[in-house]
Coordinates of N, CA, C and O in Angstrom, one line a residue:
X1 N -7.6 -2.9 11.5 CA -8.5 -2.2 10.6 C -8.0 -2.5 9.2 O -6.8 -2.4 8.9
X2 N -8.9 -3.0 8.3 CA -8.5 -3.4 6.9 C -8.6 -2.2 6.0 O -9.6 -1.5 6.0
X3 N -7.6 -1.9 5.3 CA -7.5 -0.7 4.4 C -7.1 -1.1 3.0 O -6.1 -1.8 2.8
X4 N -7.9 -0.8 2.0 CA -7.5 -1.1 0.6 C -6.5 -0.1 0.1 O -6.6 1.1 0.4
X5 N -5.5 -0.6 -0.6 CA -4.4 0.3 -1.1 C -4.2 -0.1 -2.6 O -4.1 -1.3 -2.9
X6 N -4.2 0.9 -3.4 CA -3.9 0.7 -4.8 C -2.4 1.0 -5.1 O -2.0 2.1 -4.8
X7 N -1.7 0.0 -5.6 CA -0.3 0.2 -5.8 C 0.0 0.9 -7.1 O -0.7 0.8 -8.1
X8 N 1.1 1.7 -7.1 CA 1.6 2.4 -8.3 C 1.9 1.3 -9.4 O 1.7 1.6 -10.6
X9 N 2.4 0.2 -9.0 CA 2.8 -0.9 -9.9 C 1.9 -2.1 -9.5 O 2.3 -2.9 -8.7
X10 N 0.7 -2.2 -10.2 CA -0.2 -3.4 -9.8 C 0.4 -4.7 -10.1 O 0.0 -5.7 -9.5
X11 N 1.5 -4.8 -10.9 CA 2.1 -6.1 -11.2 C 2.7 -6.7 -9.9 O 2.9 -7.9 -9.8
X12 N 3.0 -5.9 -8.9 CA 3.5 -6.4 -7.6 C 2.5 -7.3 -6.9 O 2.9 -8.1 -6.1
X13 N 1.3 -7.1 -7.2 CA 0.2 -8.0 -6.6 C 0.5 -9.4 -6.9 O 0.0 -10.3 -6.1
X14 N 1.1 -9.8 -8.0 CA 1.3 -11.2 -8.4 C 2.2 -11.9 -7.4 O 2.1 -13.1 -7.3
X15 N 3.0 -11.2 -6.6 CA 3.9 -11.9 -5.7 C 3.4 -11.9 -4.3 O 4.0 -12.4 -3.4
X16 N 2.2 -11.3 -4.0 CA 1.7 -11.2 -2.7 C 0.6 -12.1 -2.4 O -0.2 -12.4 -3.3
X17 N 0.5 -12.6 -1.2 CA -0.6 -13.6 -0.8 C -1.0 -13.2 0.6 O -0.3 -12.6 1.4
X18 N -2.3 -13.5 0.9 CA -2.8 -13.2 2.3 C -1.8 -13.9 3.3 O -1.3 -15.0 3.1
X19 N -1.5 -13.2 4.4 CA -0.6 -13.7 5.4 C 0.8 -13.1 5.3 O 1.6 -13.2 6.2
X20 N 1.1 -12.6 4.1 CA 2.5 -12.0 3.9 C 2.6 -10.7 4.7 O 1.6 -10.1 5.1
X21 N 3.8 -10.3 5.0 CA 4.1 -9.0 5.7 C 4.8 -8.1 4.7 O 5.7 -8.5 4.0
X22 N 4.3 -6.8 4.7 CA 4.9 -5.8 3.8 C 5.2 -4.5 4.5 O 4.5 -4.2 5.5
X23 N 6.1 -3.7 4.0 CA 6.2 -2.4 4.4 C 5.5 -1.5 3.4 O 5.8 -1.7 2.2
X24 N 4.7 -0.6 3.8 CA 3.9 0.2 2.9 C 4.6 1.6 2.8 O 4.8 2.3 3.8
X25 N 5.0 2.0 1.6 CA 5.6 3.2 1.3 C 4.7 4.1 0.5 O 3.9 3.6 -0.3
X26 N 4.9 5.4 0.6 CA 4.1 6.4 -0.2 C 5.0 7.5 -0.7 O 6.0 7.9 -0.1
X27 N 4.8 7.8 -2.0 CA 5.4 9.0 -2.6 C 4.2 10.0 -2.8 O 3.4 9.8 -3.7
X28 N 4.1 11.0 -1.9 CA 3.0 12.0 -2.1 C 3.0 12.7 -3.4 O 4.1 12.8 -4.0
X29 N 1.9 13.1 -3.9 CA 1.8 13.7 -5.2 C 2.8 14.9 -5.3 O 2.9 15.7 -4.3
X30 N 3.4 15.0 -6.4 CA 4.3 16.1 -6.6 C 5.7 16.0 -6.0 O 6.6 16.8 -6.1
X31 N 6.0 14.8 -5.4 CA 7.3 14.6 -4.8 C 8.1 13.6 -5.7 O 7.5 12.8 -6.4
X32 N 9.4 13.6 -5.5 CA 10.2 12.7 -6.3 C 10.3 11.4 -5.5 O 10.1 11.4 -4.3
X33 N 10.6 10.3 -6.2 CA 10.7 9.0 -5.5 C 11.7 8.9 -4.3 O 11.6 8.1 -3.4
X34 N 12.7 9.8 -4.4 CA 13.7 9.8 -3.3 C 13.0 10.2 -2.0 O 13.5 9.9 -0.9
X35 N 11.8 10.9 -2.0 CA 11.2 11.3 -0.9 C 10.1 10.4 -0.4 O 9.2 10.8 0.3
X36 N 10.2 9.1 -0.7 CA 9.2 8.1 -0.3 C 9.2 8.0 1.2 O 10.3 8.1 1.8
X37 N 8.0 7.9 1.8 CA 7.9 7.8 3.3 C 7.3 6.5 3.7 O 6.5 5.9 3.0
X38 N 7.7 6.0 4.8 CA 7.1 4.8 5.4 C 5.8 5.1 6.0 O 5.7 6.0 6.9
X39 N 4.8 4.4 5.6 CA 3.4 4.5 6.2 C 3.2 3.4 7.2 O 2.7 3.7 8.3
X40 N 3.6 2.2 6.9 CA 3.4 1.1 7.9 C 4.5 0.1 7.7 O 4.9 -0.2 6.5
X41 N 5.0 -0.4 8.8 CA 6.1 -1.4 8.7 C 5.5 -2.8 9.2 O 4.8 -2.9 10.2
X42 N 5.8 -3.8 8.4 CA 5.3 -5.2 8.7 C 3.8 -5.4 8.7 O 3.3 -6.2 9.4
X43 N 3.1 -4.6 7.8 CA 1.7 -4.7 7.7 C 1.3 -6.1 7.2 O 1.9 -6.7 6.3
X44 N 0.2 -6.7 7.7 CA -0.3 -8.0 7.3 C -1.2 -7.8 6.1 O -2.1 -7.0 6.1
X45 N -0.9 -8.6 5.1 CA -1.8 -8.7 3.9 C -3.0 -9.5 4.2 O -2.9 -10.7 4.5
X46 N -4.2 -8.9 4.1 CA -5.4 -9.6 4.3 C -6.0 -10.2 3.1 O -6.5 -11.3 3.1
X47 N -5.8 -9.5 1.9 CA -6.4 -10.0 0.7 C -5.7 -9.3 -0.5 O -5.2 -8.2 -0.3
X48 N -5.7 -10.0 -1.6 CA -5.1 -9.4 -2.8 C -6.2 -9.5 -3.9 O -6.6 -10.6 -4.2
X49 N -6.6 -8.4 -4.5 CA -7.6 -8.4 -5.5 C -6.9 -8.0 -6.8 O -6.6 -6.8 -7.0
X50 N -6.7 -9.0 -7.7 CA -6.0 -8.7 -8.9 C -7.0 -8.5 -10.0 O -7.3 -9.4 -10.8
X51 N -7.6 -7.3 -10.0 CA -8.5 -6.9 -11.1 C -7.8 -6.3 -12.3 O -6.7 -6.6 -12.6
X52 N -8.5 -5.5 -12.9 CA -8.0 -4.8 -14.1 C -7.3 -3.6 -13.7 O -7.8 -2.6 -13.2
X53 N -6.0 -3.5 -14.0 CA -5.1 -2.4 -13.6 C -5.6 -1.1 -14.3 O -5.5 0.0 -13.7
X54 N -6.2 -1.2 -15.5 CA -6.6 0.0 -16.3 C -7.8 0.7 -15.6 O -7.9 1.9 -15.6
X55 N -8.7 -0.1 -15.0 CA -9.8 0.6 -14.3 C -9.7 0.7 -12.8 O -10.6 1.2 -12.1
X56 N -8.5 0.4 -12.3 CA -8.2 0.6 -10.9 C -8.9 -0.4 -10.0 O -9.0 -0.2 -8.8
X57 N -9.4 -1.5 -10.5 CA -10.1 -2.5 -9.7 C -9.2 -3.4 -8.9 O -9.6 -4.2 -8.0
X58 N -7.8 -3.4 -9.1 CA -6.9 -4.2 -8.4 C -6.5 -3.5 -7.1 O -6.4 -2.2 -7.1
X59 N -6.4 -4.2 -6.0 CA -6.1 -3.6 -4.7 C -5.5 -4.6 -3.8 O -5.6 -5.8 -3.9
X60 N -4.8 -4.0 -2.8 CA -4.2 -4.8 -1.8 C -4.9 -4.4 -0.5 O -5.0 -3.2 -0.2
X61 N -5.3 -5.4 0.3 CA -6.0 -5.1 1.6 C -5.0 -5.4 2.7 O -4.6 -6.5 2.8
X62 N -4.7 -4.3 3.5 CA -3.8 -4.5 4.6 C -4.4 -4.3 5.9 O -5.3 -3.4 6.0
X63 N -3.9 -5.0 6.9 CA -4.3 -4.7 8.3 C -3.4 -3.7 8.8 O -2.2 -3.9 9.0
X64 N -4.0 -2.5 9.1 CA -3.2 -1.4 9.6 C -3.8 -0.9 11.0 O -5.0 -1.0 11.2
X65 N -2.9 -0.4 11.8 CA -3.3 0.3 13.0 C -4.0 1.5 12.6 O -3.8 2.1 11.5
X66 N -4.9 2.1 13.5 CA -5.6 3.3 13.2 C -4.8 4.5 12.7 O -5.1 5.1 11.8
X67 N -3.6 4.7 13.4 CA -2.7 5.8 13.0 C -2.1 5.5 11.6 O -2.0 6.5 10.8
X68 N -1.8 4.3 11.3 CA -1.3 4.0 10.0 C -2.4 4.1 8.9 O -2.1 4.6 7.8
X69 N -3.6 3.7 9.2 CA -4.7 3.8 8.3 C -5.0 5.2 8.0 O -5.2 5.6 6.8
X70 N -4.9 6.1 9.0 CA -5.1 7.5 8.8 C -4.1 8.1 7.9 O -4.4 8.9 7.0
X71 N -2.8 7.7 8.1 CA -1.7 8.2 7.2 C -2.0 7.8 5.8 O -1.8 8.5 4.8
X72 N -2.4 6.5 5.6 CA -2.6 6.0 4.2 C -3.7 6.7 3.5 O -3.6 7.1 2.4
X73 N -4.9 6.8 4.2 CA -6.0 7.4 3.5 C -6.0 8.9 3.4 O -6.7 9.5 2.6
X74 N -5.1 9.5 4.2 CA -5.0 10.9 4.2 C -4.0 11.5 3.2 O -3.7 12.7 3.2
X75 N -3.4 10.7 2.4 CA -2.5 11.1 1.4 C -3.2 11.9 0.3 O -4.3 11.7 0.0
X76 N -2.5 13.0 -0.2 CA -3.1 13.8 -1.3 C -3.4 12.9 -2.5 O -2.7 11.9 -2.8
X77 N -4.4 13.3 -3.3 CA -4.8 12.7 -4.5 C -3.6 12.7 -5.4 O -2.9 13.6 -5.6
X78 N -3.4 11.5 -6.1 CA -2.2 11.4 -7.0 C -1.0 10.8 -6.3 O 0.0 10.6 -7.0
X79 N -1.1 10.5 -5.0 CA 0.0 9.9 -4.3 C 0.2 8.4 -4.8 O -0.8 7.8 -5.2
X80 N 1.4 7.9 -4.8 CA 1.7 6.6 -5.3 C 2.2 5.7 -4.1 O 3.0 6.1 -3.3
X81 N 1.6 4.5 -4.0 CA 2.0 3.6 -3.0 C 2.8 2.4 -3.6 O 2.6 2.0 -4.7
X82 N 3.7 1.9 -2.7 CA 4.5 0.8 -3.1 C 4.7 -0.1 -1.9 O 4.5 0.4 -0.7
X83 N 5.0 -1.3 -2.1 CA 5.3 -2.2 -0.9 C 6.7 -2.9 -1.1 O 7.2 -3.1 -2.2
X84 N 7.3 -3.2 0.1 CA 8.5 -4.0 0.2 C 8.1 -5.3 0.9 O 7.6 -5.2 2.0
X85 N 8.2 -6.4 0.2 CA 7.8 -7.7 0.8 C 8.9 -8.1 1.8 O 10.1 -8.1 1.5
X86 N 8.4 -8.5 3.0 CA 9.3 -9.0 4.0 C 9.5 -10.5 3.9 O 8.6 -11.2 3.5
X87 N 10.7 -11.0 4.1 CA 11.0 -12.4 4.0 C 10.5 -13.2 5.1 O 9.9 -13.0 6.0

């Protein structure tokens, strides 16, 4: 299932390419970065859309299992996503 994710730091999109594997992390709204949680491990990057960060048009499209997709889209408004690129 392909899921669009908007990263807290859109500049990270510059190092990502389709076919890469990433771990998707989330800091729910109102939490400190120390409380980041793992949403998906080894997710496949399907596409990278490097649009305008100011208008939110940049996004990372990830192939996620249904349970992972549900966790990603079910985060409270204002949650911040980050990725760790796997080698």
